[in-house]
PDB file of C-alpha atoms in Angstrom:
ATOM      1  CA  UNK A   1      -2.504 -45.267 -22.118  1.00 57.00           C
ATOM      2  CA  UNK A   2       0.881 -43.767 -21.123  1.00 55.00           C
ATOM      3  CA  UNK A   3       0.544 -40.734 -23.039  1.00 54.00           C
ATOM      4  CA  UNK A   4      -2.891 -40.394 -21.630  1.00 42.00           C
ATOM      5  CA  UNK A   5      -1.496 -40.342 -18.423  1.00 51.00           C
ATOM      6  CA  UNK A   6       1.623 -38.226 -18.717  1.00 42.00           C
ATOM      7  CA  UNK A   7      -0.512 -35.448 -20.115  1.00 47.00           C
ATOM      8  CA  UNK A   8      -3.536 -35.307 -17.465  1.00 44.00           C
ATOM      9  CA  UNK A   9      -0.867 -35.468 -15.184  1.00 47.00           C
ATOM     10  CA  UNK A  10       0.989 -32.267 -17.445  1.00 45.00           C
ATOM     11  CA  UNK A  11      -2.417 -30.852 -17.114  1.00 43.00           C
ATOM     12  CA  UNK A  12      -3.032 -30.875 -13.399  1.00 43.00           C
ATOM     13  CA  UNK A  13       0.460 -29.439 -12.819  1.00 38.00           C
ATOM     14  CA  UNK A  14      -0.243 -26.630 -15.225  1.00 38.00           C
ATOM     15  CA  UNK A  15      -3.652 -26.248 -13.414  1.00 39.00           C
ATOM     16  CA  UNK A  16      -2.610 -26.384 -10.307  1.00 38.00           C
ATOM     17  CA  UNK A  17       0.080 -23.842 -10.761  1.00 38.00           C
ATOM     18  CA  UNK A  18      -1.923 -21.138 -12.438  1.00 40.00           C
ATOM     19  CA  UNK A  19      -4.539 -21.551  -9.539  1.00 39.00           C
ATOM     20  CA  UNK A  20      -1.801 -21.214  -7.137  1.00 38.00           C
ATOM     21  CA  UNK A  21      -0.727 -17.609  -8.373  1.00 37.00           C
ATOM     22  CA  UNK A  22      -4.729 -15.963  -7.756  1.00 36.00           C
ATOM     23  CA  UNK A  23      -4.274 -17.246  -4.082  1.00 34.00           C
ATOM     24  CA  UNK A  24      -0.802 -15.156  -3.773  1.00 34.00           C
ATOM     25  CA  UNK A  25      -2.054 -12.114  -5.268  1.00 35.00           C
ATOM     26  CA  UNK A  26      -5.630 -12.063  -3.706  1.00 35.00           C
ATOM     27  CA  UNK A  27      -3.532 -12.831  -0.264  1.00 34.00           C
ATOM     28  CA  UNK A  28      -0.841  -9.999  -1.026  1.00 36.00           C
ATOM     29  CA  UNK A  29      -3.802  -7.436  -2.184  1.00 39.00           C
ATOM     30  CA  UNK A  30      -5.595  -8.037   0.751  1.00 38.00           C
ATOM     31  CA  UNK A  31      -2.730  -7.594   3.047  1.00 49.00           C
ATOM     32  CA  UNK A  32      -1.410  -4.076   1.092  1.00 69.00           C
ATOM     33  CA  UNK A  33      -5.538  -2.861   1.033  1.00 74.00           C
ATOM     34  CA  UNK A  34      -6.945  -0.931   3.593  1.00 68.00           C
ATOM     35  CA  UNK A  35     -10.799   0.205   3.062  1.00 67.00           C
ATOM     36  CA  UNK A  36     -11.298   3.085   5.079  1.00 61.00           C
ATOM     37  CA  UNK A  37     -14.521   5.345   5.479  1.00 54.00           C
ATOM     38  CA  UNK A  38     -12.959   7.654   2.694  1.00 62.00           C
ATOM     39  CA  UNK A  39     -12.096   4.348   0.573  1.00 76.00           C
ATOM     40  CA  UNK A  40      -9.876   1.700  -0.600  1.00 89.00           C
ATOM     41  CA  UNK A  41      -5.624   1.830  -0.497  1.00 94.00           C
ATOM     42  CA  UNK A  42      -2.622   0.782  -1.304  1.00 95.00           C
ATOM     43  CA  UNK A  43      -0.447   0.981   1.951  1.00 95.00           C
ATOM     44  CA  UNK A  44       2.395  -0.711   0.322  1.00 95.00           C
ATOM     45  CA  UNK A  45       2.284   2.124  -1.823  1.00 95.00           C
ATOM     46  CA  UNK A  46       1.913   4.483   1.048  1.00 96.00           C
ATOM     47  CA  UNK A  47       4.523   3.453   2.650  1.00 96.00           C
ATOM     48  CA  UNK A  48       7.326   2.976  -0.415  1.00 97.00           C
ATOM     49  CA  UNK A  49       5.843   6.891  -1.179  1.00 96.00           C
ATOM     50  CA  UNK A  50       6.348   8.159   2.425  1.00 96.00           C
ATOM     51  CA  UNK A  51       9.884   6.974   2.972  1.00 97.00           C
ATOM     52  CA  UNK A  52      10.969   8.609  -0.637  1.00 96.00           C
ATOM     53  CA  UNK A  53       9.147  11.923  -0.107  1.00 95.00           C
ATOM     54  CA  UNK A  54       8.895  12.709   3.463  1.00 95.00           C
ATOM     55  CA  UNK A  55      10.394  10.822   5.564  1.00 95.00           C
ATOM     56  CA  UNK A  56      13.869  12.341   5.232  1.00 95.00           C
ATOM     57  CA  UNK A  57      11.772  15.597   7.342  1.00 94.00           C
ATOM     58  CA  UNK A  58       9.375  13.487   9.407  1.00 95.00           C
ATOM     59  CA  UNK A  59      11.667  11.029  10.109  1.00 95.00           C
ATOM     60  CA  UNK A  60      10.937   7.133   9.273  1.00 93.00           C
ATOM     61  CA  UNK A  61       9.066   6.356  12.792  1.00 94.00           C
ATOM     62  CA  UNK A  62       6.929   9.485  12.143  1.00 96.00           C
ATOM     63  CA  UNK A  63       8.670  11.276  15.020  1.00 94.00           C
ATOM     64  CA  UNK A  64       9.836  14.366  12.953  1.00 92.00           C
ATOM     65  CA  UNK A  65      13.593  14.694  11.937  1.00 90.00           C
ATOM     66  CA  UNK A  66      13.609  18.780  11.319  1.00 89.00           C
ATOM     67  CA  UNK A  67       9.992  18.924  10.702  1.00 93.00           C
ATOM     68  CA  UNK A  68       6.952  17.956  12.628  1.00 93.00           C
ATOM     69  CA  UNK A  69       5.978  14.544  14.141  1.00 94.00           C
ATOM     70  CA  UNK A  70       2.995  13.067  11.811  1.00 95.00           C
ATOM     71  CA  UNK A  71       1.973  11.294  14.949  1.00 96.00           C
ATOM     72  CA  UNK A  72      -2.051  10.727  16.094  1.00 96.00           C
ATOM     73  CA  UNK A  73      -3.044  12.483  12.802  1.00 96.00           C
ATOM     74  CA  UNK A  74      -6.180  11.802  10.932  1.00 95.00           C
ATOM     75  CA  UNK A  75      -6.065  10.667   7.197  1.00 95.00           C
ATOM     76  CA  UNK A  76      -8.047  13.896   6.364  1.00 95.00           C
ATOM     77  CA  UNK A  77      -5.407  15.961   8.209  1.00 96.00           C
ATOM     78  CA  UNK A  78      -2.370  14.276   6.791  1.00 96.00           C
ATOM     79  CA  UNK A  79      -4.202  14.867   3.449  1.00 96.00           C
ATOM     80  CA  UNK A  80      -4.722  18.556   3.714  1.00 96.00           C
ATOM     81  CA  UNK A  81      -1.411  18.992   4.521  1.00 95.00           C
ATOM     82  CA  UNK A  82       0.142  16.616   1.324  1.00 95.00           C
ATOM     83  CA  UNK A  83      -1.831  18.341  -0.605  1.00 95.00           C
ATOM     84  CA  UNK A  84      -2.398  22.196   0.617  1.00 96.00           C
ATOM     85  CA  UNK A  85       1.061  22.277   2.352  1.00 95.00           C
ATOM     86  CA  UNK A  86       1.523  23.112   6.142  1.00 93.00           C
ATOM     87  CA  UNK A  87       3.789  25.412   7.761  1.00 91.00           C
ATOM     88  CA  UNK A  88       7.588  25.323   5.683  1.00 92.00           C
ATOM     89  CA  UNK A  89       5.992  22.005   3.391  1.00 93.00           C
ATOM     90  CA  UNK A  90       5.009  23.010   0.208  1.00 93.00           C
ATOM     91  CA  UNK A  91       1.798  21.914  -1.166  1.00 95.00           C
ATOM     92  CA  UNK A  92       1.490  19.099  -4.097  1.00 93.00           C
ATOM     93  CA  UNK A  93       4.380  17.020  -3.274  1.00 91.00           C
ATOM     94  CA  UNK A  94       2.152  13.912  -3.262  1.00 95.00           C
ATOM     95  CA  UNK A  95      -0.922  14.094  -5.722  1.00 95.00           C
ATOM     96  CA  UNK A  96      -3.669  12.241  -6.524  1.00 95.00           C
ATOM     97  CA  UNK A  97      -4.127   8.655  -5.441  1.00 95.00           C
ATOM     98  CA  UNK A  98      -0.290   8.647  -4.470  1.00 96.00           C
ATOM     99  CA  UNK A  99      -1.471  11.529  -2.027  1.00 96.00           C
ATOM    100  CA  UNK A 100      -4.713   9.342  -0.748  1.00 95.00           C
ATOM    101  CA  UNK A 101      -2.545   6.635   0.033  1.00 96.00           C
ATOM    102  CA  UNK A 102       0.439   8.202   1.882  1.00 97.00           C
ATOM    103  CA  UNK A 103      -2.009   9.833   3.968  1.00 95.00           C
ATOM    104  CA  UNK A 104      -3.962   6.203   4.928  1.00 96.00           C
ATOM    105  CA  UNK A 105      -0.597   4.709   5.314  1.00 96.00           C
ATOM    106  CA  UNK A 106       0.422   7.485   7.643  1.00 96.00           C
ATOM    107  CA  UNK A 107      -2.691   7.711   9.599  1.00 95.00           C
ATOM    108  CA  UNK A 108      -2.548   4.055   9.833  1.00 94.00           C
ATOM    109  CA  UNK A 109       1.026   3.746  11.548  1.00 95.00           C
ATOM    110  CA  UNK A 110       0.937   7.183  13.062  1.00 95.00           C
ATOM    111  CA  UNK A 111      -1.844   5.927  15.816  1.00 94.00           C
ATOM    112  CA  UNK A 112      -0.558   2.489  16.242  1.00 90.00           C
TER     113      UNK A 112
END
């Protein structure tokens, strides 16, 4: 009866615990998610992407620092320019979905 007990109680633990890890990332996925009109991203990503690659011109409120404010920009905009270049920028410094979600995560704080 003991060992009965010891190991639905091991069980419930081990349960419990594995349950507990879906609710984390389903609560951390929804808070780094944005769905937009032009789709789904990863502003975490955005973000960690923006202050490696631009923010050392645009400055890490947006404001500019030697280059142009990204302020009150439109994710279409902001993605043009990643990906086209604008004025002294040069284009494909961002690509792909890295480009998409820099350019959600800028739109995003930019009009805050």
């Amino acid at each position: 009866m003991k060992k009965l007990i010891v190991t639905l109680m091991g069980a419930s633990l081990f349960i419990a615990a594995c349950g507990g890890n879906d609710v984390v990332n389903e609560a951390s996925n929804s808070t780094n998610n944005e769905t937009t009109s032009n789709g789904t991203y990863d502003l975490a990503s955005g973000e960690e992407i923006y202050q490696q690659k631009c923010a050392a011109c645009h400055g890490g409120d947006l404001t500019g620092a030697g280059a142009s404010a990204v302020t009150g920009l439109t994710y279409d905009e902001v993605l043009d320019a990643v990906v086209n270049g604008a004025g002294s920028m040069p284009a494909g410094l961002v690509t792909g979905s890295d480009a998409e979600d820099v350019s959600a995560w800028v739109e995003k704080v930019g009009n805050e």
